[in-house]
Amino acid sequence: MRAARSDALVAQDGLPVDRYGPDVDYRDIVLDSVSHGFCVFDAGLTIRLSNRRMRDLFGMPESVTHVGASMYGLLKYSHEQGRLDGMSLERAWQERLALIALGKPFSRVERFDDGRIVSISYQPTTGGGWVAIHQDISAQQRLEEELRSQATIFREALENMSHALAVFDASKRLVVCNSRYLTMYGYEHGEIRPGIHLHQIFALAIERGNYTGITLDQLIAESDRNFALGSRRTSPSGSWQSRR
């Protein structure tokens, strides 16, 4: 039987042969393997280390990102590409220096003509240096914008309903309600907020005189009976709606 062929190189002692050779810098291999862009600056704000992912994200040439190049040079390149939201180079640099002087982490974003959005987080290091981590957040940003848009549409639909609506979760805490619900029962906007328990709403309703001739315990018991009879619409998750 012929032994299975292996593409791995094996020395006489049975150990794998180092494909990279003795002179390779393994730091470069590690840095180029991570999914984020990575750049290390010394206390003089010059580059001491960076990876290929950072250069690829920004399309920066080696002349801008080589060891010894300046943080100012990186910012200048972004300015030349029109990615500083119309801010002048000197103003952007002075703002950067002010943040660096605080010695605390900070972040910013750059928006590209092709629609990409890159987040850059700066972390201070011992000795006055900085580490900048670059991440493409385009997909995340688009999702957040879509969710905000959907939330706006939902709120507009909720407010334009002809009837009052309140949605509670399975533990009987308010998820959302419309203005008509508040107006119908005479509640102020600050009184009824998401998370408030139905029993608290009942207590406030009795206090306002919305229910007469009934105690809070009786009102809760009646609500529980109505819920058990299915007079309120429930969802598969256990949440339910109250409509008037």
Short mmCIF file of C-alpha atoms in Angstrom, two decimals:
data_model
loop_
_atom_site.label_atom_id
_atom_site.label_comp_id
_atom_site.label_asym_id
_atom_site.label_seq_id
_atom_site.Cartn_x
_atom_site.Cartn_y
_atom_site.Cartn_z
CA MET A 1 0.00 0.00 0.00
CA ARG A 2 1.35 3.47 -0.94
CA ALA A 3 1.50 5.92 1.95
CA ALA A 4 -0.62 9.06 1.69
CA ARG A 5 1.33 12.00 0.36
CA SER A 6 1.85 15.01 2.65
CA ASP A 7 2.78 18.49 1.46
CA ALA A 8 4.42 19.30 4.79
CA LEU A 9 8.20 19.31 4.79
CA VAL A 10 9.70 17.03 7.45
CA ALA A 11 13.31 17.01 8.61
CA GLN A 12 15.27 13.84 9.38
CA ASP A 13 14.40 14.10 13.08
CA GLY A 14 10.68 13.96 12.21
CA LEU A 15 9.94 17.61 13.04
CA PRO A 16 8.36 19.95 10.47
CA VAL A 17 10.74 22.16 8.55
CA ASP A 18 10.32 25.91 9.11
CA ARG A 19 9.04 27.16 5.75
CA TYR A 20 9.82 30.76 6.56
CA GLY A 21 13.50 30.38 7.34
CA PRO A 22 15.51 31.66 10.29
CA ASP A 23 15.42 35.36 9.36
CA VAL A 24 11.67 35.85 9.22
CA ASP A 25 10.04 38.26 11.71
CA TYR A 26 7.10 36.34 13.13
CA ARG A 27 5.56 39.56 14.42
CA ASP A 28 4.75 40.48 10.82
CA ILE A 29 3.07 37.11 10.29
CA VAL A 30 0.91 37.55 13.39
CA LEU A 31 -0.01 41.17 12.65
CA ASP A 32 -0.93 40.43 9.04
CA SER A 33 -3.18 37.58 10.22
CA VAL A 34 -5.49 39.69 12.39
CA SER A 35 -8.72 41.04 10.93
CA HIS A 36 -8.28 44.59 12.25
CA GLY A 37 -5.86 47.26 11.13
CA PHE A 38 -3.13 47.84 13.68
CA CYS A 39 -0.61 50.66 14.18
CA VAL A 40 1.75 51.43 17.08
CA PHE A 41 3.14 54.93 17.68
CA ASP A 42 5.93 55.90 20.05
CA ALA A 43 5.85 58.94 22.35
CA GLY A 44 6.99 61.11 19.44
CA LEU A 45 3.92 59.98 17.46
CA THR A 46 5.96 58.16 14.84
CA ILE A 47 5.07 54.70 13.57
CA ARG A 48 6.94 51.80 15.15
CA LEU A 49 4.76 48.97 13.87
CA SER A 50 1.78 48.50 11.53
CA ASN A 51 0.13 45.69 9.60
CA ARG A 52 -1.06 45.13 6.05
CA ARG A 53 -4.74 45.28 7.03
CA MET A 54 -4.37 48.92 8.06
CA ARG A 55 -2.77 49.81 4.74
CA ASP A 56 -5.45 47.91 2.83
CA LEU A 57 -8.32 49.59 4.70
CA PHE A 58 -7.07 53.08 3.88
CA GLY A 59 -5.30 52.36 0.60
CA MET A 60 -2.19 53.99 2.04
CA PRO A 61 1.14 53.65 0.25
CA GLU A 62 4.24 52.35 2.01
CA SER A 63 5.71 55.87 1.99
CA VAL A 64 3.03 56.96 4.46
CA THR A 65 3.00 53.91 6.73
CA HIS A 66 6.64 52.85 6.99
CA VAL A 67 8.42 52.67 10.35
CA GLY A 68 9.42 56.20 11.29
CA ALA A 69 6.56 57.88 9.41
CA SER A 70 4.48 60.31 11.46
CA MET A 71 0.92 60.26 12.72
CA TYR A 72 0.60 63.71 11.17
CA GLY A 73 1.46 62.18 7.80
CA LEU A 74 -1.38 59.65 8.17
CA LEU A 75 -3.82 62.44 9.00
CA LYS A 76 -2.54 64.49 6.06
CA TYR A 77 -3.18 61.54 3.73
CA SER A 78 -6.76 61.23 5.03
CA HIS A 79 -7.22 64.98 4.49
CA GLU A 80 -5.97 64.69 0.91
CA GLN A 81 -8.52 61.94 0.33
CA GLY A 82 -11.33 64.16 1.66
CA ARG A 83 -12.09 62.01 4.70
CA LEU A 84 -12.01 64.64 7.47
CA ASP A 85 -15.62 65.83 6.97
CA GLY A 86 -14.49 69.17 5.52
CA MET A 87 -12.26 70.03 8.47
CA SER A 88 -8.93 71.69 7.74
CA LEU A 89 -5.81 69.63 8.27
CA GLU A 90 -4.38 71.95 10.93
CA ARG A 91 -7.60 72.08 12.91
CA ALA A 92 -7.91 68.28 12.79
CA TRP A 93 -4.31 67.93 13.94
CA GLN A 94 -4.75 70.36 16.83
CA GLU A 95 -7.85 68.47 17.96
CA ARG A 96 -5.90 65.22 17.74
CA LEU A 97 -3.07 66.63 19.86
CA ALA A 98 -5.57 67.88 22.44
CA LEU A 99 -7.04 64.38 22.78
CA ILE A 100 -3.58 62.84 23.00
CA ALA A 101 -2.61 65.31 25.73
CA LEU A 102 -5.44 63.95 27.89
CA GLY A 103 -3.79 60.53 27.84
CA LYS A 104 -7.15 58.74 27.65
CA PRO A 105 -8.59 56.37 25.01
CA PHE A 106 -10.51 58.05 22.20
CA SER A 107 -11.96 57.10 18.84
CA ARG A 108 -13.11 58.56 15.54
CA VAL A 109 -14.53 57.37 12.22
CA GLU A 110 -13.58 57.94 8.60
CA ARG A 111 -16.14 57.76 5.81
CA PHE A 112 -15.05 56.70 2.34
CA ASP A 113 -16.49 57.67 -1.04
CA ASP A 114 -17.33 54.01 -1.70
CA GLY A 115 -19.63 53.93 1.35
CA ARG A 116 -17.27 52.22 3.76
CA ILE A 117 -17.00 53.45 7.34
CA VAL A 118 -13.88 52.70 9.37
CA SER A 119 -13.69 53.14 13.14
CA ILE A 120 -10.29 54.02 14.63
CA SER A 121 -9.73 53.50 18.37
CA TYR A 122 -6.67 54.95 20.06
CA GLN A 123 -5.33 53.41 23.26
CA PRO A 124 -2.47 54.94 25.29
CA THR A 125 0.49 52.73 26.21
CA THR A 126 3.11 52.93 28.91
CA GLY A 127 5.87 55.33 27.98
CA GLY A 128 3.60 57.77 26.18
CA GLY A 129 2.97 55.73 23.04
CA TRP A 130 -0.33 54.92 21.35
CA VAL A 131 -1.94 51.91 19.69
CA ALA A 132 -4.50 52.57 16.94
CA ILE A 133 -6.93 49.78 16.01
CA HIS A 134 -8.84 50.14 12.73
CA GLN A 135 -12.10 48.28 12.06
CA ASP A 136 -14.47 48.34 9.09
CA ILE A 137 -17.89 48.96 10.67
CA SER A 138 -19.81 49.58 7.43
CA ALA A 139 -22.20 46.63 7.79
CA GLN A 140 -22.82 47.34 11.47
CA GLN A 141 -23.48 51.02 10.75
CA ARG A 142 -25.91 50.23 7.93
CA LEU A 143 -27.79 47.82 10.20
CA GLU A 144 -28.04 50.42 12.96
CA GLU A 145 -29.32 53.03 10.51
CA GLU A 146 -31.90 50.58 9.16
CA LEU A 147 -33.07 49.73 12.68
CA ARG A 148 -33.39 53.43 13.53
CA SER A 149 -35.41 53.96 10.36
CA GLN A 150 -37.70 51.04 11.18
CA ALA A 151 -38.14 52.32 14.74
CA THR A 152 -39.16 55.73 13.39
CA ILE A 153 -41.69 54.17 11.01
CA PHE A 154 -43.08 52.00 13.83
CA ARG A 155 -43.44 54.99 16.15
CA GLU A 156 -45.20 57.04 13.47
CA ALA A 157 -47.61 54.18 12.79
CA LEU A 158 -48.24 53.79 16.51
CA GLU A 159 -49.01 57.47 17.00
CA ASN A 160 -51.38 57.60 14.02
CA MET A 161 -53.60 54.78 15.24
CA SER A 162 -57.21 55.73 15.93
CA HIS A 163 -57.30 53.66 19.12
CA ALA A 164 -55.16 53.45 22.25
CA LEU A 165 -52.55 50.69 22.31
CA ALA A 166 -50.25 49.34 25.02
CA VAL A 167 -47.96 46.32 24.64
CA PHE A 168 -46.76 44.40 27.70
CA ASP A 169 -44.22 41.60 27.96
CA ALA A 170 -44.84 38.22 29.59
CA SER A 171 -43.99 39.63 33.03
CA LYS A 172 -46.62 42.37 32.56
CA ARG A 173 -44.15 45.19 32.10
CA LEU A 174 -44.86 47.87 29.52
CA VAL A 175 -42.93 47.56 26.26
CA VAL A 176 -44.50 50.44 24.33
CA CYS A 177 -47.67 52.51 24.22
CA ASN A 178 -48.98 55.36 22.11
CA SER A 179 -49.98 58.87 23.11
CA ARG A 180 -53.67 58.07 22.75
CA TYR A 181 -53.32 55.46 25.51
CA LEU A 182 -51.86 58.09 27.84
CA THR A 183 -54.49 60.67 26.93
CA MET A 184 -57.39 58.27 27.38
CA TYR A 185 -56.40 57.52 30.97
CA GLY A 186 -55.10 60.98 31.83
CA TYR A 187 -51.47 59.97 32.30
CA GLU A 188 -48.52 62.30 31.84
CA HIS A 189 -45.78 61.22 29.42
CA GLY A 190 -43.22 61.02 32.21
CA GLU A 191 -45.42 58.83 34.40
CA ILE A 192 -45.82 55.85 32.09
CA ARG A 193 -42.53 54.60 30.69
CA PRO A 194 -41.36 51.29 29.20
CA GLY A 195 -40.58 48.87 32.02
CA ILE A 196 -43.33 50.01 34.39
CA HIS A 197 -45.42 47.10 35.74
CA LEU A 198 -49.10 46.80 34.89
CA HIS A 199 -49.96 46.76 38.61
CA GLN A 200 -48.25 50.15 39.01
CA ILE A 201 -50.34 51.50 36.15
CA PHE A 202 -53.49 50.16 37.81
CA ALA A 203 -52.53 51.81 41.11
CA LEU A 204 -52.02 55.13 39.36
CA ALA A 205 -55.33 54.73 37.52
CA ILE A 206 -57.22 54.17 40.78
CA GLU A 207 -55.46 57.18 42.29
CA ARG A 208 -56.61 59.29 39.34
CA GLY A 209 -60.19 58.08 39.72
CA ASN A 210 -60.24 56.12 36.46
CA TYR A 211 -61.75 53.17 38.33
CA THR A 212 -64.39 53.63 41.04
CA GLY A 213 -65.88 51.12 43.43
CA ILE A 214 -63.02 48.66 43.00
CA THR A 215 -59.81 48.04 44.93
CA LEU A 216 -56.38 47.50 43.43
CA ASP A 217 -56.44 43.80 44.33
CA GLN A 218 -59.84 43.39 42.69
CA LEU A 219 -58.65 45.19 39.56
CA ILE A 220 -55.58 42.95 39.33
CA ALA A 221 -57.71 39.84 39.83
CA GLU A 222 -60.14 40.98 37.13
CA SER A 223 -57.25 41.64 34.76
CA ASP A 224 -55.84 38.17 35.42
CA ARG A 225 -59.24 36.61 34.67
CA ASN A 226 -59.55 38.54 31.42
CA PHE A 227 -56.08 37.49 30.43
CA ALA A 228 -56.85 33.83 31.20
CA LEU A 229 -60.01 34.06 29.08
CA GLY A 230 -57.97 35.36 26.14
CA SER A 231 -59.58 38.78 25.97
CA ARG A 232 -56.12 40.23 25.40
CA ARG A 233 -54.11 39.35 22.30
CA THR A 234 -50.96 37.38 23.11
CA SER A 235 -47.88 36.69 21.00
CA PRO A 236 -45.78 33.49 20.82
CA SER A 237 -43.18 35.13 23.09
CA GLY A 238 -45.77 35.62 25.83
CA SER A 239 -46.14 39.39 25.41
CA TRP A 240 -49.62 40.82 25.09
CA GLN A 241 -51.51 43.88 23.91
CA SER A 242 -54.19 45.98 25.54
CA ARG A 243 -56.32 48.04 23.16
CA ARG A 244 -59.12 50.52 23.69
#
